Coordinates of C-alpha atoms in Angstrom, one line a residue:
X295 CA 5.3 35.2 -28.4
X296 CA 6.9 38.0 -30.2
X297 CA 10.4 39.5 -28.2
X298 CA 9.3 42.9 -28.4
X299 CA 6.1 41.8 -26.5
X300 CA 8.3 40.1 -23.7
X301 CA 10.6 43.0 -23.2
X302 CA 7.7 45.3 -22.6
X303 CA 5.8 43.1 -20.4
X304 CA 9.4 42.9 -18.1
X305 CA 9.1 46.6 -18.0
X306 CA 5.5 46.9 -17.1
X307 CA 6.6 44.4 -14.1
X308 CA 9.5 46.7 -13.4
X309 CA 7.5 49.6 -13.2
X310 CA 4.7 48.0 -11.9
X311 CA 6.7 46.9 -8.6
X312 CA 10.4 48.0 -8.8
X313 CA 10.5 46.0 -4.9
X314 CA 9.3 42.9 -6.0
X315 CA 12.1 42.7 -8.2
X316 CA 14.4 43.4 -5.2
X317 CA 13.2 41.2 -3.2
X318 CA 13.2 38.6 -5.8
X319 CA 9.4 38.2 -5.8
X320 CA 7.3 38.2 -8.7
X321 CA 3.5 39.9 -10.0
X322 CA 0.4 37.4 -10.6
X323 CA -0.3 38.5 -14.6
X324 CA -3.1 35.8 -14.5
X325 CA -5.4 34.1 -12.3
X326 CA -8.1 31.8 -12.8
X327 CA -10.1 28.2 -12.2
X328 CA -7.6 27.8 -8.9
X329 CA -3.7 28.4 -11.1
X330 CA -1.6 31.4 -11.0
X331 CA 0.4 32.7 -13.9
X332 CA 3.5 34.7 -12.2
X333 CA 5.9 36.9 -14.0
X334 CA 9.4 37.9 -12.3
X335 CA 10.4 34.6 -10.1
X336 CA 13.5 33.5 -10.6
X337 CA 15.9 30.3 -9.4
X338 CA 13.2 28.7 -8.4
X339 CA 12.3 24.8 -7.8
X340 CA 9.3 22.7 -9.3
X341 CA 7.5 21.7 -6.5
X342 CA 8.0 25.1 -4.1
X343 CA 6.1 26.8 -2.5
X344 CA 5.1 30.5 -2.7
X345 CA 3.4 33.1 -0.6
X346 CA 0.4 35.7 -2.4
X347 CA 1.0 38.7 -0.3
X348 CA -2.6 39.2 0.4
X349 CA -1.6 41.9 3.6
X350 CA -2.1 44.4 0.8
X351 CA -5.3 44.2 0.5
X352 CA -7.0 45.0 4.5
X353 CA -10.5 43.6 4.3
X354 CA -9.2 40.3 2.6
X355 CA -6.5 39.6 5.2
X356 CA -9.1 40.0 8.0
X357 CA -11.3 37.7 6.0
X358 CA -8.6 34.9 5.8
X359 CA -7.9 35.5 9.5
X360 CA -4.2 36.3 8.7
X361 CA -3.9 33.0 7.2
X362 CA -1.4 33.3 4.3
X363 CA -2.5 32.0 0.9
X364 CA 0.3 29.4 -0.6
X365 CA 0.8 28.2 -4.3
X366 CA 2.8 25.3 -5.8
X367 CA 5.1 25.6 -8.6
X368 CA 4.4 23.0 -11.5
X369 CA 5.4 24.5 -14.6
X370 CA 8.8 26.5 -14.6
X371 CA 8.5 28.5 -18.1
X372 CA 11.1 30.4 -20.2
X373 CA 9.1 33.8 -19.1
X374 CA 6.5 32.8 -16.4
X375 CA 5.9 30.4 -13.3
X376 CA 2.7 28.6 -13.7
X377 CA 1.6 27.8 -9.7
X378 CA -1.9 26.0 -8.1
X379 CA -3.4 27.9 -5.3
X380 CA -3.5 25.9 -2.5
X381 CA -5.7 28.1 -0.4
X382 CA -8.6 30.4 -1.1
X383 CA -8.2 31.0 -5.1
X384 CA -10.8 33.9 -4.9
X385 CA -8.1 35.4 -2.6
X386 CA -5.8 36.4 -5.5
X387 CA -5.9 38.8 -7.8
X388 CA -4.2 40.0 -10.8
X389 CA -1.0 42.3 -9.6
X390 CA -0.8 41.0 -6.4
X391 CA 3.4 40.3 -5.0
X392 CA 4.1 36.8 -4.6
X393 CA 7.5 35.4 -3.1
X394 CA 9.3 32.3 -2.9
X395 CA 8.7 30.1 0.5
X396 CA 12.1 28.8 0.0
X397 CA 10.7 25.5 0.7
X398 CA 9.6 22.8 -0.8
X399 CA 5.8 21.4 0.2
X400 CA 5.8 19.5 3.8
X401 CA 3.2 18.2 6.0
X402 CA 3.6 17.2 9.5
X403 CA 4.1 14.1 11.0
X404 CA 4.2 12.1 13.9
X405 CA 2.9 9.8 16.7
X406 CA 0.8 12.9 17.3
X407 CA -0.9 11.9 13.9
X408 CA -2.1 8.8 15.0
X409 CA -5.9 8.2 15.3
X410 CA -6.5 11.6 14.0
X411 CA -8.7 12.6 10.7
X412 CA -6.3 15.2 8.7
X413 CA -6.6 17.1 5.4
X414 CA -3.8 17.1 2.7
X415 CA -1.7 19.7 4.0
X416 CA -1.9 18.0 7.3
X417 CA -4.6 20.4 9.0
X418 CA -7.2 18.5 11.7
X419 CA -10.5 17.8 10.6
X420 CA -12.2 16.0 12.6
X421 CA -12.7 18.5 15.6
X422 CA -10.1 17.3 18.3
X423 CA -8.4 20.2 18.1
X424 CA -4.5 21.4 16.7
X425 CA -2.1 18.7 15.7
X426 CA 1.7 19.5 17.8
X427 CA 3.6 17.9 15.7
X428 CA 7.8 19.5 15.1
X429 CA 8.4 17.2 12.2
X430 CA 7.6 18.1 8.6
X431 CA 8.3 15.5 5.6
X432 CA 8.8 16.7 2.2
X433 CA 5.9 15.7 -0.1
X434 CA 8.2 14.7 -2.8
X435 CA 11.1 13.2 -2.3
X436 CA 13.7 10.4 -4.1
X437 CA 12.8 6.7 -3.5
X438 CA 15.4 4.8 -1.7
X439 CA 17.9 3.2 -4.4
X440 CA 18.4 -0.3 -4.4
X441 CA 21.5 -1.1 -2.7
X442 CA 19.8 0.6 0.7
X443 CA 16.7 -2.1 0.1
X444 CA 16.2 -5.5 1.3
X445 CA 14.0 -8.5 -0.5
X446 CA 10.5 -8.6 1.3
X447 CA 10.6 -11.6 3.9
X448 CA 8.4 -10.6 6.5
X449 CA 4.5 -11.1 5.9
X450 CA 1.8 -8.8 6.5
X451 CA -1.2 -10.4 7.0
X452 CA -4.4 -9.3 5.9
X453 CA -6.6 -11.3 7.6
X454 CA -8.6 -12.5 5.0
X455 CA -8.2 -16.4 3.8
X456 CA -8.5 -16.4 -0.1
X457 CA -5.5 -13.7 0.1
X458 CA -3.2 -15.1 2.8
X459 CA -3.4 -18.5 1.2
X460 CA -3.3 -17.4 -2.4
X461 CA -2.0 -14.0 -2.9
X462 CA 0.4 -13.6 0.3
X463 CA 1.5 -10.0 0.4
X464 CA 5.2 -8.7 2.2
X465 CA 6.0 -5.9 4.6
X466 CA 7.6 -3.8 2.1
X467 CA 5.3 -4.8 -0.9
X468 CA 3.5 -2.9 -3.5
X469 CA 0.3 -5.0 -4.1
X470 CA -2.7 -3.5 -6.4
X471 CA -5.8 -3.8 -5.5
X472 CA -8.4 -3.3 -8.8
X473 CA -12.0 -4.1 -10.2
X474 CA -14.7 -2.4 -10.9
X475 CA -17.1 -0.1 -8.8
X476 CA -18.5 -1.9 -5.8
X477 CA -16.5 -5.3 -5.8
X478 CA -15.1 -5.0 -2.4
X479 CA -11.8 -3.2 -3.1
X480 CA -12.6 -0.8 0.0
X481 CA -13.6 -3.4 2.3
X482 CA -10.5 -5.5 1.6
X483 CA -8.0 -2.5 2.7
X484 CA -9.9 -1.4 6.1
X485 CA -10.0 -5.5 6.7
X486 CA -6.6 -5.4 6.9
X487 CA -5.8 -2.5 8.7
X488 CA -8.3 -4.1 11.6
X489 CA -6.6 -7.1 11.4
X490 CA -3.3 -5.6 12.3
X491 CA -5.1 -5.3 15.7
X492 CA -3.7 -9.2 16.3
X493 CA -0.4 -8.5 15.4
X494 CA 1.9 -7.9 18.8
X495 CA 2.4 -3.7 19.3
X496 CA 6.3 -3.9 18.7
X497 CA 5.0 -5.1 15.3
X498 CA 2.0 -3.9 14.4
X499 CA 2.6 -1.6 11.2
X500 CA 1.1 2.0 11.8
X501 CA -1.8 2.6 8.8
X502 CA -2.7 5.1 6.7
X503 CA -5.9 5.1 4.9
X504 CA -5.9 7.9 2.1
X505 CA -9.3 8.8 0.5
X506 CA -9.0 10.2 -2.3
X507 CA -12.2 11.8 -4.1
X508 CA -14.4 10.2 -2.0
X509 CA -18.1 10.8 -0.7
X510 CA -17.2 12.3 2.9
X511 CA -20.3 10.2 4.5
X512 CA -18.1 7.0 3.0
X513 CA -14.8 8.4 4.6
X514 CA -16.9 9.1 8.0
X515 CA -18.0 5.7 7.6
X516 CA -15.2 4.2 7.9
X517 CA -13.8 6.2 10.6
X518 CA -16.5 5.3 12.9
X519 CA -15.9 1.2 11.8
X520 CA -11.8 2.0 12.8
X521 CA -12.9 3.5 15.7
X522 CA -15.0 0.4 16.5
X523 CA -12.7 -1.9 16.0
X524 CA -10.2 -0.2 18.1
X525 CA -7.8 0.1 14.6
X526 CA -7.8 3.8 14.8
X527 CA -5.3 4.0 17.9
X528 CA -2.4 3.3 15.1
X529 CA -4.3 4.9 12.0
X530 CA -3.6 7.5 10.3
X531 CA -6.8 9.0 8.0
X532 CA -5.7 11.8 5.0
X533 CA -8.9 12.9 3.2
X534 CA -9.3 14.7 -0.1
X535 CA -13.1 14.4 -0.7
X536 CA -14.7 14.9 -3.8
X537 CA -15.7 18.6 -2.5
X538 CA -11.7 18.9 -2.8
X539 CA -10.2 21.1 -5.0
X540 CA -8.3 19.3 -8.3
X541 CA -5.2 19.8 -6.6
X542 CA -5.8 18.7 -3.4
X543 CA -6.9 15.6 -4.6
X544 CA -3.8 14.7 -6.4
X545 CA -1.4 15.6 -3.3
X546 CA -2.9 13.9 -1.1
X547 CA -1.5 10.5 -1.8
X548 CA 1.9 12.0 -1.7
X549 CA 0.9 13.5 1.6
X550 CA 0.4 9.9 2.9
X551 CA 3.2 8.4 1.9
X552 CA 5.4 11.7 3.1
X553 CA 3.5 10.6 6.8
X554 CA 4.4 6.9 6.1
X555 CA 7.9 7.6 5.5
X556 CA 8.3 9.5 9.3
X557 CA 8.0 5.9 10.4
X558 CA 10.4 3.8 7.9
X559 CA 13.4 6.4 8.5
X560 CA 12.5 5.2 11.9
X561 CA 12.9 1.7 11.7
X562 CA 8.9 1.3 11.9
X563 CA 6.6 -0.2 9.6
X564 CA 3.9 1.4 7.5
X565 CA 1.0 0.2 5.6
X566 CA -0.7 2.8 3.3
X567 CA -3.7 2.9 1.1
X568 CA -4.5 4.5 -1.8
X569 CA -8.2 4.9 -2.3
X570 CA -8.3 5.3 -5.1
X571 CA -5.3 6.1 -7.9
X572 CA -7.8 6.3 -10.7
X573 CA -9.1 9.7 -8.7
X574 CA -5.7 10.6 -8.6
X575 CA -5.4 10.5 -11.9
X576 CA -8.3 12.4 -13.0
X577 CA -7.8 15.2 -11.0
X578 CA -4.2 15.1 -12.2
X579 CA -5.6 15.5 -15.6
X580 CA -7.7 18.4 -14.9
X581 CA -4.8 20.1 -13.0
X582 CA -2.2 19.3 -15.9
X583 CA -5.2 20.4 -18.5
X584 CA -5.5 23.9 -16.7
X585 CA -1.6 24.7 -16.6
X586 CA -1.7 24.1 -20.7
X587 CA 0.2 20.5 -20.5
X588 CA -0.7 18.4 -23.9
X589 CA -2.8 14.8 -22.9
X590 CA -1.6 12.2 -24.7
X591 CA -3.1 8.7 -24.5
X592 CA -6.6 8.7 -23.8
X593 CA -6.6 12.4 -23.2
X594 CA -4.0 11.7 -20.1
X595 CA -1.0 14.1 -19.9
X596 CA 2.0 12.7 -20.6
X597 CA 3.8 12.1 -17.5
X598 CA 0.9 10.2 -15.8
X599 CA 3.0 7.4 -15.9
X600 CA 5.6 9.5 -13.5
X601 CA 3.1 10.5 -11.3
X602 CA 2.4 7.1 -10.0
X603 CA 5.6 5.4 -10.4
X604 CA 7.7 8.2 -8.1
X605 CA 5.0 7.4 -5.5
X606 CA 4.7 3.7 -5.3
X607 CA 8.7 3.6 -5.9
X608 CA 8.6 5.2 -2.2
X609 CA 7.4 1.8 -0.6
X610 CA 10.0 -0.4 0.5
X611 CA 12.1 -3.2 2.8
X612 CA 14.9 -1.3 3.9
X613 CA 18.0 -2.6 4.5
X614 CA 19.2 -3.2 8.3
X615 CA 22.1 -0.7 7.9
X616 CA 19.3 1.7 6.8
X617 CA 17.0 0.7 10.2
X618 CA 15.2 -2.2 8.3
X619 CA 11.8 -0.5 8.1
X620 CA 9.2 -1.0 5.6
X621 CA 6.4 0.7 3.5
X622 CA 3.5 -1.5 2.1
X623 CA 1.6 0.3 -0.3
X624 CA -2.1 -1.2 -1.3
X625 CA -3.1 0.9 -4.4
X626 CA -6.9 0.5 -5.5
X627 CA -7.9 1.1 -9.5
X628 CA -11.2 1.3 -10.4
X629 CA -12.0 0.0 -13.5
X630 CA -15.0 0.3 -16.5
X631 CA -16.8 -3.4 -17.0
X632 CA -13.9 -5.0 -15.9
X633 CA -11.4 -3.4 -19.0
X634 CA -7.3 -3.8 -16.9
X635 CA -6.1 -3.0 -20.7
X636 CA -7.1 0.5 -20.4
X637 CA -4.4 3.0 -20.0
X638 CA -4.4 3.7 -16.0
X639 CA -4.5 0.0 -14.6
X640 CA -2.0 -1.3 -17.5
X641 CA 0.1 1.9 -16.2
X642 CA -0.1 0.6 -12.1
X643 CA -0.7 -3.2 -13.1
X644 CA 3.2 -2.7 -14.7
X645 CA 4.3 -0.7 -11.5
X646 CA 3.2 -3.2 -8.6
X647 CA 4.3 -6.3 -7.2
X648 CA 1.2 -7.9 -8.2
X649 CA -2.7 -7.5 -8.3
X650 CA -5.8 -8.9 -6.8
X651 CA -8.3 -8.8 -9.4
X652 CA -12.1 -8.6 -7.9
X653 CA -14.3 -10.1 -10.3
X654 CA -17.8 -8.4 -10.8
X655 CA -19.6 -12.0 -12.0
X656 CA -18.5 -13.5 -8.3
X657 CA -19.4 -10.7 -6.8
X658 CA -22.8 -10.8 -8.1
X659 CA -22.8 -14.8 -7.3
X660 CA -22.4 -14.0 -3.8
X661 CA -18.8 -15.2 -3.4
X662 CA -16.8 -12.4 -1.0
X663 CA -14.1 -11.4 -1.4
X664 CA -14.5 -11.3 -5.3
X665 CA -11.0 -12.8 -6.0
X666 CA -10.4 -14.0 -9.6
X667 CA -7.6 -16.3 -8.8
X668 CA -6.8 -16.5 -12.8
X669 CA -5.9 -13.0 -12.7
X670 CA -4.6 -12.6 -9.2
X671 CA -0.8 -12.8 -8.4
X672 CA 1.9 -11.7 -5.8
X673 CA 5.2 -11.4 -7.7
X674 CA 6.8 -12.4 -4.1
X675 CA 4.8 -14.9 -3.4
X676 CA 5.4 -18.0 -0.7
X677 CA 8.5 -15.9 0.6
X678 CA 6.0 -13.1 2.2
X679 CA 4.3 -16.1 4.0
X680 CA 4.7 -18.0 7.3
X681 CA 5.8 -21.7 7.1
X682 CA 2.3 -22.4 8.3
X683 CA 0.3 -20.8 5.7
X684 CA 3.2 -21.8 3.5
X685 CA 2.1 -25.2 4.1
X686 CA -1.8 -25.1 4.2
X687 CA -2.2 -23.0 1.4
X688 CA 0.4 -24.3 -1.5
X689 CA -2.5 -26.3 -3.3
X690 CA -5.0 -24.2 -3.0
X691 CA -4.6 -21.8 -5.9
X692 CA -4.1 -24.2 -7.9
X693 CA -6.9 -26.1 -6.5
X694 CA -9.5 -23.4 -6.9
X695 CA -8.2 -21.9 -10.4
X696 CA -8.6 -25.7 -12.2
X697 CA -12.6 -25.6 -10.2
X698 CA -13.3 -22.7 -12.2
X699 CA -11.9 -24.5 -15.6
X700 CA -13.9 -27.1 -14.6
X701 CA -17.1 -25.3 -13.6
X702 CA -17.1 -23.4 -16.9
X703 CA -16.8 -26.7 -18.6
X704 CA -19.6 -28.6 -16.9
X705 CA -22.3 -26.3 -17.7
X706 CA -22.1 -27.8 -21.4
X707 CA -21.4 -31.2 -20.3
X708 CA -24.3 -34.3 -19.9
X709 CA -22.3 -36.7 -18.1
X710 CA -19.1 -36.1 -15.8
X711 CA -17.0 -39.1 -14.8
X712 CA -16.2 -39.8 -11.2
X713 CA -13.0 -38.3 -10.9
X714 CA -14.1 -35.0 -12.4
X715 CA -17.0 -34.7 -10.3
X716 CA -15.1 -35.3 -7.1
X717 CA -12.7 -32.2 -7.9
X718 CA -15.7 -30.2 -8.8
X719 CA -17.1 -31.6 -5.2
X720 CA -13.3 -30.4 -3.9
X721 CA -12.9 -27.1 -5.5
X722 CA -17.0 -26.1 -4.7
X723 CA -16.2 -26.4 -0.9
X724 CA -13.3 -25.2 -0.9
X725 CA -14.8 -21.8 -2.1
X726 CA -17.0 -22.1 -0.2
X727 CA -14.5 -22.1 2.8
X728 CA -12.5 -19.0 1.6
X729 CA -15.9 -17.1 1.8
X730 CA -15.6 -14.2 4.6
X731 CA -18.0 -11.9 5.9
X732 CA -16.9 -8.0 5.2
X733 CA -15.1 -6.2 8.6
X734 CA -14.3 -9.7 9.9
X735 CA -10.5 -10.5 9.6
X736 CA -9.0 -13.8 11.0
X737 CA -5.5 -14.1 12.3
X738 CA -3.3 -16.5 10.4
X739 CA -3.2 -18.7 12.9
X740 CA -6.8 -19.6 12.6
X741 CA -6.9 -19.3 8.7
X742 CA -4.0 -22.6 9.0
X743 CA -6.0 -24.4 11.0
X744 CA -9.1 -23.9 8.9
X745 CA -7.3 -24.9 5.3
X746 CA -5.4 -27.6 7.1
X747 CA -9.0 -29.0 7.4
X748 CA -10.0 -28.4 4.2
X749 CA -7.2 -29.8 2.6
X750 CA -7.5 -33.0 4.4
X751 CA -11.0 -33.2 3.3
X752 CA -13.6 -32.3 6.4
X753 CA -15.6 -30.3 4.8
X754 CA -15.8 -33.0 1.8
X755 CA -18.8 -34.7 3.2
X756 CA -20.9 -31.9 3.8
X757 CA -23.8 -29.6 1.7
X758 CA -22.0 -27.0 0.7
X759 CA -25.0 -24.6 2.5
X760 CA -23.2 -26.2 6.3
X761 CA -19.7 -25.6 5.6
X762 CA -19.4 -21.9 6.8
X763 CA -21.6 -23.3 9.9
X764 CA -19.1 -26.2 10.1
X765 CA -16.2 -23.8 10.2
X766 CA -17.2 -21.7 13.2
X767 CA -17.8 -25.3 14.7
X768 CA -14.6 -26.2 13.7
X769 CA -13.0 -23.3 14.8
X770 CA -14.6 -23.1 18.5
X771 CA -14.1 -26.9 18.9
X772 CA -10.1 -26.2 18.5
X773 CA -9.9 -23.4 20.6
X774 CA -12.2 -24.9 23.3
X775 CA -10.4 -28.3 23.2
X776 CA -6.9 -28.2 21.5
X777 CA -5.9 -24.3 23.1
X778 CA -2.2 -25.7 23.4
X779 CA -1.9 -26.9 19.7
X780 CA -2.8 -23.1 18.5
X781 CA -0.8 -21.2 20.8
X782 CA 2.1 -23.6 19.7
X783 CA 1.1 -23.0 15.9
X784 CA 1.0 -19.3 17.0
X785 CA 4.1 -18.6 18.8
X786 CA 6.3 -21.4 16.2
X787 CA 3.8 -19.7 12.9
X788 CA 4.1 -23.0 12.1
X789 CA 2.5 -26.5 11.7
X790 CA 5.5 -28.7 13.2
X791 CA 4.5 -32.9 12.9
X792 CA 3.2 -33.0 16.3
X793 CA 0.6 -30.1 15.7
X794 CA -0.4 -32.0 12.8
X795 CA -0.8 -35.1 14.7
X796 CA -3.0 -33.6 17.0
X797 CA -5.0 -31.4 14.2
X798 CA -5.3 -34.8 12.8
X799 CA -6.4 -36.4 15.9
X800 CA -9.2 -32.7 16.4
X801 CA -10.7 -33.7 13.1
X802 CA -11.7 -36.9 14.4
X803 CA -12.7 -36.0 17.8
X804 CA -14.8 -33.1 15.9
X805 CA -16.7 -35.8 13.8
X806 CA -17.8 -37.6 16.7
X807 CA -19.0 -34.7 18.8
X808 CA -21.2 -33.4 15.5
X809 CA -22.3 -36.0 13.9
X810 CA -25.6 -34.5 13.2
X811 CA -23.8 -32.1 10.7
X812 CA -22.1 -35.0 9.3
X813 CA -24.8 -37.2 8.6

């Protein structure tokens, strides 16, 4: 732009509003599709927030009820301040004073948070009334550097088999969950925030679900299942539906996390969930499209890279000196026909701790969860685990992945010899066994004592059509008969010799009391 053009644009604003300068406020010179083009800020910070004076203008402060409308810096320009309204866009109008909040963006949170159904900036929406909550976090802040972390020990259990065997992930852990649309990701993420309902209350990790461009009947859905399950006593639900303004949508994972953070600082742990970053990133798009940022990559600003990174970074192990609390984060991609080369899961895939890959194909062939074992992996692996699932489920993996080699080889194949067709025999029940029906997490200590049986070959015998019956036999015949040698496994989360012995001994005594299903 030409100088001479500047200089007489500064003295239009001068002229215009000789206070505003003063004051060190600044004159909206555009306004349109929810972003604010302000001339005359100065010293301010990306990420602050401002205030449109909107008590100029009578009928439209009685409209908002006195509400003030904010805005959010993003792009600090050589001659302008480029800021999304958060509020009512229609509310502001070219000419209008806006001032500095002197503050960056906060939500509040809290135990008084818990069980409640809240927006991004934190407001109530689910009709219970105000939120009293003193404590604000920061939306954005730095990550915890390295020397104030600790290596993630501690397991968090999701309740589900096929993952706690397989894909074991930490208290601390960032662990991506991706496939493509209606593979289960969903279902895996509120199965583990109901399982935390086994976990003692000292602890049980507080949850936050975050919704992210969602349908609002599928957020409402899963309310009422939380609610069911008695999971949303110490769950936390942040929704930016699809009805959400661009903006919205990408602060509310940030929103989440600011909540989550409340409870590390405080020694606690946290599990969050992302649902879903690919959401996040398109509405990011649109917002960095409409402040006149350049896309890049697959017509992806830039920075998109950064705007996942600085808020999966935030989840951590701390350090005792620092309180020793943790944040788990469970990110969900979606992607197209199964592509993970495309630009937004590469960009998370290279960012996490690992991935659980759903596979569309198992879906479809009825196996649930969808897990592609091939593809799945937890970069902490067997440390996140307890010495009894450490034990039970070291074989598996690679059990099942060489069953799939093998499967995909025996379609083309006339005659199999022995050996072969007893792993197939193996690695088909054994799938069969990691099976799970959605919204019905098992503790861990009744996953060990199912793949203990497995492993030592009870199910072997059996059509494969029986062995989810035979595992709920299995399963009551333990608790009914051998109570002591699961509270011992539960209480030592371990399988010491003499639990073995007597698992060992169950298995028999189970044969002989069904050996109709045997036969």
């Amino acid at each position: 732009m030409d100088k001479g053009i500047i200089e007489k644009i500064k003295k239009e604003i001068q002229n215009f509003a000789p206070s505003a300068k003063k004051e060190g406020a600044g004159i909206v010179s555009f306004v349109g599709d929810g972003v604010a083009e302000i001339e005359g800020l100065q010293d301010l910070k990306l990420g602050e927030m401002l205030i449109f004076d909107t008590a100029s203008d009578k009928a439209l402060e009685d409209a908002l009820d006195s509400e003030p409308v904010y805005g959010l810096a993003l792009n600090l320009e050589e001659e302008s301040v480029k800021a999304v309204i958060l509020g009512e866009a229609s509310a502001v109008k070219e000419g209008m004073t806006v001032k500095p909040a002197g503050k960056l963006l906060s939500v509040p949170a809290g135990e008084a948070l818990l069980g409640r159904v809240v927006d991004t900036l934190g407001n109530p929406i689910d009709g219970k009334g105000p939120i009293k909550s003193d404590t604000f976090m920061a939306l954005e802040r730095d990550a915890y550097p390295v020397l104030d972390r600790q290596s993630v020990n501690e397991p968090l259990h999701t309740g589900i088999k096929a993952i706690d065997a397989m894909i074991p992930i930490g208290r601390g852990q960032r662990e991506l969950i991706i496939g493509d649309r209606f593979t289960g990701k969903t279902t895996i993420a509120i199965d583990t925030i109901i399982n935390q309902k086994y976990e003692a209350e000292s602890k049980r990790p507080v949850c936050i679900y975050v919704a992210v461009g969602q349908k609002e009947s599928k957020t409402a859905r899963i309310v009422a299942k939380l609610q069911e399950e008695g999971a949303m006593d110490y769950t936390i639900v942040v929704s930016a539906p699809a009805s959400a303004s661009a903006t919205l949508q990408y602060l509310a994972p940030y929103a989440g996390v600011a909540m989550a953070e409340y409870f590390m600082d405080r020694g606690q742990d946290a599990l969050i969930i992302y649902d879903d970053l690919s959401k996040q990133a398109v509405a990011y798009r649109q917002v960095s499209l409409l402040l006149r940022r350049p896309p890049g990559r697959e017509a992806y600003p830039g920075d998109i890279f950064y705007l996942h990174s600085r808020l999966l970074e935030r989840a951590a192990k701390l350090s005792e000196k620092k309180g020793g609390g943790s944040i788990t984060a469970l990110p969900i991609i979606e992607t197209q026909e199964g592509d993970v080369s495309a630009y937004i899961p590469t960009n998370v895939i290279s960012i996490t701790d690992g991935q659980i890959f759903l596979d569309a194909s198992l879906f479809n062939k009825g196996l649930r969860p969808a897990i592609d074992v091939g593809n799945s992996v937890s970069r902490v692996g067997s440390s996140a685990q307890t010495k009894a699932m450490k034990k039970v489920g070291g074989s598996v993996r690679i059990e099942l992945a060489q069953f799939r080699e093998l499967e995909a080889f025996a379609q083309f194949a006339q005659d199999l010899d022995e050996a072969t067709k007893e792993r197939l025999d193996r690695g088909a029940r054994m799938a069969e066994l990691l099976k799970q029906n959605k919204n019905e997490p098992m503790p861990f200590y009744l996953q060990a004592i199912v793949m203990f049986a497995g492993n030592e070959g009870l199910f072997l015998t059996l059509e494969l059509d029986k062995v989810s019956l035979a595992e709920k036999k299995w399963l009551q015949f333990v608790e009914a008969n051998y109570n002591k040698t699961l509270e011992r496994i539960k209480e030592e989360k371990a399988i010491s010799e003499t639990s073995e012995e007597e698992l060992k001994q169950a298995m028999e005594d189970f044969k002989a009391a069904n050996a109709d299903l045997f036969e």
